[in-house]
CSV table of C-alpha atoms in Angstrom, one decimal:
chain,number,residue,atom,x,y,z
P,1,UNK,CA,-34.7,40.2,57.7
P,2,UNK,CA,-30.9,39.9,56.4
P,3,UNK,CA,-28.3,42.4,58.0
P,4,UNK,CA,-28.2,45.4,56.1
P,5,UNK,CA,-24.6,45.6,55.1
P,6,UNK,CA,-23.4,48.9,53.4
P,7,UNK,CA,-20.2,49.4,52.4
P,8,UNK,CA,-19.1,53.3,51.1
P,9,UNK,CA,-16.2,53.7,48.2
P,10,UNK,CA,-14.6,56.4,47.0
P,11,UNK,CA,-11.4,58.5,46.5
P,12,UNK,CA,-9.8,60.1,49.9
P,13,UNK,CA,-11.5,62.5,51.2
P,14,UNK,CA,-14.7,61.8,49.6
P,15,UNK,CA,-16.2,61.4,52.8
P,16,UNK,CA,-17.1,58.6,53.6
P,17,UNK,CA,-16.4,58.3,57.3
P,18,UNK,CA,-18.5,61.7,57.7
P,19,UNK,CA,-21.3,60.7,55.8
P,20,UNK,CA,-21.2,57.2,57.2
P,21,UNK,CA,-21.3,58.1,60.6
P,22,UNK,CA,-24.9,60.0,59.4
P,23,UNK,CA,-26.1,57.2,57.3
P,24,UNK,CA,-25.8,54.8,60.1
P,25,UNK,CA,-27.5,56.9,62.5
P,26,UNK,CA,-30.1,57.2,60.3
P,27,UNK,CA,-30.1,53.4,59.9
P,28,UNK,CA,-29.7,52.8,63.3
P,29,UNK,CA,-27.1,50.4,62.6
P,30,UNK,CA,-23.0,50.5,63.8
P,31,UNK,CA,-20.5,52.9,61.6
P,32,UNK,CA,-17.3,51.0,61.2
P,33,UNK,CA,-14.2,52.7,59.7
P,34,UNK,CA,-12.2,49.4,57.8
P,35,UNK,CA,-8.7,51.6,58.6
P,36,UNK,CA,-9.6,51.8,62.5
P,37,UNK,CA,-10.2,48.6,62.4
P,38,UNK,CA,-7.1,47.6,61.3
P,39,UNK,CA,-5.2,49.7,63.4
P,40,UNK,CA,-7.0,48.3,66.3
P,41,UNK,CA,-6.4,44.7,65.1
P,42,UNK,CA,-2.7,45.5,64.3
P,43,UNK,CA,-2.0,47.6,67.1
P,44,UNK,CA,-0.6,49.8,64.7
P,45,UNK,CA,-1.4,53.1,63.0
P,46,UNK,CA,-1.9,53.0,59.0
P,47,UNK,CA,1.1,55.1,58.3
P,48,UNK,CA,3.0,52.6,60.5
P,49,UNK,CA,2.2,49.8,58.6
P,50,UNK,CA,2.6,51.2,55.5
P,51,UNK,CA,5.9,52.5,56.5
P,52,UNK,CA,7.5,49.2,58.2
P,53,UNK,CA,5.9,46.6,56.4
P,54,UNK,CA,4.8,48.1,52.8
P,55,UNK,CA,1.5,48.4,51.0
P,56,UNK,CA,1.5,44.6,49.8
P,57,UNK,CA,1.5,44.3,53.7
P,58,UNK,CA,-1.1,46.8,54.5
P,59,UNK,CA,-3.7,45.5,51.8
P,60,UNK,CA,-3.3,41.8,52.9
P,61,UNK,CA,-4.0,43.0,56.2
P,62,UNK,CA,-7.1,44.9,54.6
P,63,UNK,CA,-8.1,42.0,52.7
P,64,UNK,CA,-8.3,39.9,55.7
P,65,UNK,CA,-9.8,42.8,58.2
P,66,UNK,CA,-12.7,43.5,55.0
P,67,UNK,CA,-13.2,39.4,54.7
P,68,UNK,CA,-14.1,39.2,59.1
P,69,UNK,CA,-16.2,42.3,58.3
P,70,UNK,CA,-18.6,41.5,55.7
P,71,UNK,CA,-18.7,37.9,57.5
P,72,UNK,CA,-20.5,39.5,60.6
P,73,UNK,CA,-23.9,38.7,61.2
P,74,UNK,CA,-25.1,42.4,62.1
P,75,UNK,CA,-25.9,45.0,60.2
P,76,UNK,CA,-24.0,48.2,59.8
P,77,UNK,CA,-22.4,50.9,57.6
P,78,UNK,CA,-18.4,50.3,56.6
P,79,UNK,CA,-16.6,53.0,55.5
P,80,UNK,CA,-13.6,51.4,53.2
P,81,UNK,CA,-10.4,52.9,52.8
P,82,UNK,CA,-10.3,54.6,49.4
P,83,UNK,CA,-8.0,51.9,47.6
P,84,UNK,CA,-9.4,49.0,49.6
P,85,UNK,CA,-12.0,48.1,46.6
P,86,UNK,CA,-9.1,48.0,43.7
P,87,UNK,CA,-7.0,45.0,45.8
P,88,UNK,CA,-7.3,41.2,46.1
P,89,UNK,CA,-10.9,41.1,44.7
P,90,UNK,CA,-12.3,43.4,47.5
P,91,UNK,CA,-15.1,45.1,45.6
P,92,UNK,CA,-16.3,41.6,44.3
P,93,UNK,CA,-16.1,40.4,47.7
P,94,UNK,CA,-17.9,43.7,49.1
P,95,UNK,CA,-20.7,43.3,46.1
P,96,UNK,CA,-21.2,39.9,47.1
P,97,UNK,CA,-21.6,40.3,50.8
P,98,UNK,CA,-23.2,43.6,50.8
P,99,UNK,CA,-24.3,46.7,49.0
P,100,UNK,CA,-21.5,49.1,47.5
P,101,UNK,CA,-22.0,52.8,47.4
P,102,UNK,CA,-19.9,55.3,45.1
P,103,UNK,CA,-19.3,58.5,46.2
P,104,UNK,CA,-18.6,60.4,43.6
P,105,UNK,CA,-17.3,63.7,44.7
P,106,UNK,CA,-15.8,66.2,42.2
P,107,UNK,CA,-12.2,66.4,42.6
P,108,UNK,CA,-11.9,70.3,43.1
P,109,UNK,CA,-14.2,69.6,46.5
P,110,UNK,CA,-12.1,67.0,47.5
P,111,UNK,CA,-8.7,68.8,47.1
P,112,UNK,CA,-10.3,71.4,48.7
P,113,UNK,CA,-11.3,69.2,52.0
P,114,UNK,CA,-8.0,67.9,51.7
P,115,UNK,CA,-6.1,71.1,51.6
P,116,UNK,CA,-8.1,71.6,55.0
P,117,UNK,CA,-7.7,68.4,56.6
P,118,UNK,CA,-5.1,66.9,58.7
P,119,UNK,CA,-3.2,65.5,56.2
P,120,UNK,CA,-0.6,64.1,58.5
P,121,UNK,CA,-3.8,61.1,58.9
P,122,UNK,CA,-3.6,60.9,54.9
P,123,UNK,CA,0.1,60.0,54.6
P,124,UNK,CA,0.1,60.1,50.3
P,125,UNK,CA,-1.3,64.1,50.7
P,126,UNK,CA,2.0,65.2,53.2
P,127,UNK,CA,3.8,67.7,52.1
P,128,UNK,CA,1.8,68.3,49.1
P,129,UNK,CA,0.5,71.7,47.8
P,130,UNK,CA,-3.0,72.3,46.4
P,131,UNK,CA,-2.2,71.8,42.7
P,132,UNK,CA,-0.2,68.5,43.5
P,133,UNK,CA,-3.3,67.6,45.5
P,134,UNK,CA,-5.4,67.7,42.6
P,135,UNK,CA,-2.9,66.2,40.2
P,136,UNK,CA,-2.6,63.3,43.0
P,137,UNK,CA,-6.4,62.7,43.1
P,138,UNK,CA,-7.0,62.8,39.3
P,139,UNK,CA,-3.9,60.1,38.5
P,140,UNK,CA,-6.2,57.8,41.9
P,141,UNK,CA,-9.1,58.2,39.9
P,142,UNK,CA,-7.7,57.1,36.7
P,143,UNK,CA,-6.3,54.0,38.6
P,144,UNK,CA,-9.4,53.1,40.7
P,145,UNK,CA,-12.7,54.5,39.1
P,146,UNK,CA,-13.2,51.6,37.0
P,147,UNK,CA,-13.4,50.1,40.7
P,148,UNK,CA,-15.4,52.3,42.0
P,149,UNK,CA,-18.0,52.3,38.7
P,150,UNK,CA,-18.8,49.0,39.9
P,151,UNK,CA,-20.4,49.8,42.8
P,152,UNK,CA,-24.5,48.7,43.3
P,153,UNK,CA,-25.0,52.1,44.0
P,154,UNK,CA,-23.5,56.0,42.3
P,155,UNK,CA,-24.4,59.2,44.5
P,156,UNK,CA,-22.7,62.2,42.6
P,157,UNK,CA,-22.0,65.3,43.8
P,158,UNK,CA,-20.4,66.9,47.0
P,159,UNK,CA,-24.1,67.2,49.0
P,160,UNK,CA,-25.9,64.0,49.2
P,161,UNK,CA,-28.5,63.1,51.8
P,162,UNK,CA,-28.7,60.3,54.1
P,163,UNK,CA,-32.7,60.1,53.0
P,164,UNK,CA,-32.0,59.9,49.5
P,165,UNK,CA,-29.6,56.7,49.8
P,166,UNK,CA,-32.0,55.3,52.4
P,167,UNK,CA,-34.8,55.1,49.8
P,168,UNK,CA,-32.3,53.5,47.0
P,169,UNK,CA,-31.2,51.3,49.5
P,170,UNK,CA,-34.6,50.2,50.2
P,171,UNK,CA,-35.6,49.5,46.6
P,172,UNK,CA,-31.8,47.2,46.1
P,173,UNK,CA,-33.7,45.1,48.9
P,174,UNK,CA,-36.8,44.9,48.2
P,175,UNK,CA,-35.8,43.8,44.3
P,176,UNK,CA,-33.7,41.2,46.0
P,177,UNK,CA,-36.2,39.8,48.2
P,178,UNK,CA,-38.4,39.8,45.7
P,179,UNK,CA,-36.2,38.0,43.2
């Protein structure tokens, strides 16, 4: 069988390291985070690299860390960083190597799970109360949800299961097998 390879999309805070952490236990396949990954392959944190070198910098190196990724041979669950899909052709890339999941969390939750987050690993939230929060996510979804939209797969909502993705995911493959 082909590696199963799941990548999550989705505003900040959406949670897609949480639930991806849950999804590939359920899988029993690897979670990757495309961020730690980058750190690790930088040796720097994001803010770091965002700081010294600039975003152009920072979504090269993304580009290139999502490329090696989606190349592997094993199967796992990725979860992207939330502006990864709208650069360099990433979310044709991630549609071509794997299977792209939306989460579509209303924007209230996510303010609110960024209100009580650290923010100081979310360096575009610093500093900000929780109506700029808001205002912050809504102008990121106007930029990137026509990104997003493109994804294989929409879960909406601020409660999905693992089970219930498990079961589309198996229907996307089986439809591609038996095409």
């Amino acid at each position: 069988m082909e590696a199963l390879k799941v990548v999550l999309v989705g505003l900040p805070g959406s949670g897609k390291s949480t639930f991806g952490k849950v999804l590939a236990k359920e899988l029993r396949v690897d979670f990757l985070d495309l961020d730690r990954l980058i750190e690790q392959q930088s040796g720097k944190t994001i803010p770091m690299i965002f700081s010294e070198k600039g975003e152009g910098a920072f979504r090269e190196l993304e580009s290139k860390e999502l490329e090696r990724v989606l190349s592997n041979k094993e199967s796992f669950v990725l979860a992207s960083g939330g502006g990864c899909p709208c650069f360099n052709d990433n979310m044709d890339i991630i549609n071509q190597k794997g299977i792209s999941v939306y989460l579509d969390v209303p924007l209230n939750e996510i303010s609110s799970r960024l209100q009580h987050s650290r923010v100081s690993n979310r360096p575009m939230f610093e500093g900000l109360d929780a109506g700029e929060i808001t205002l912050k996510l809504k102008n990121l979804l106007a930029q990137r949800g026509r990104f997003y939209d493109q994804a294989k797969i929409k879960l909406s909502g601020n409660d999905f299961s693992a089970e219930f993705l498990i079961m589309e995911l198996i229907s996307i493959l089986k439809s591609q097998s038996d095409s």
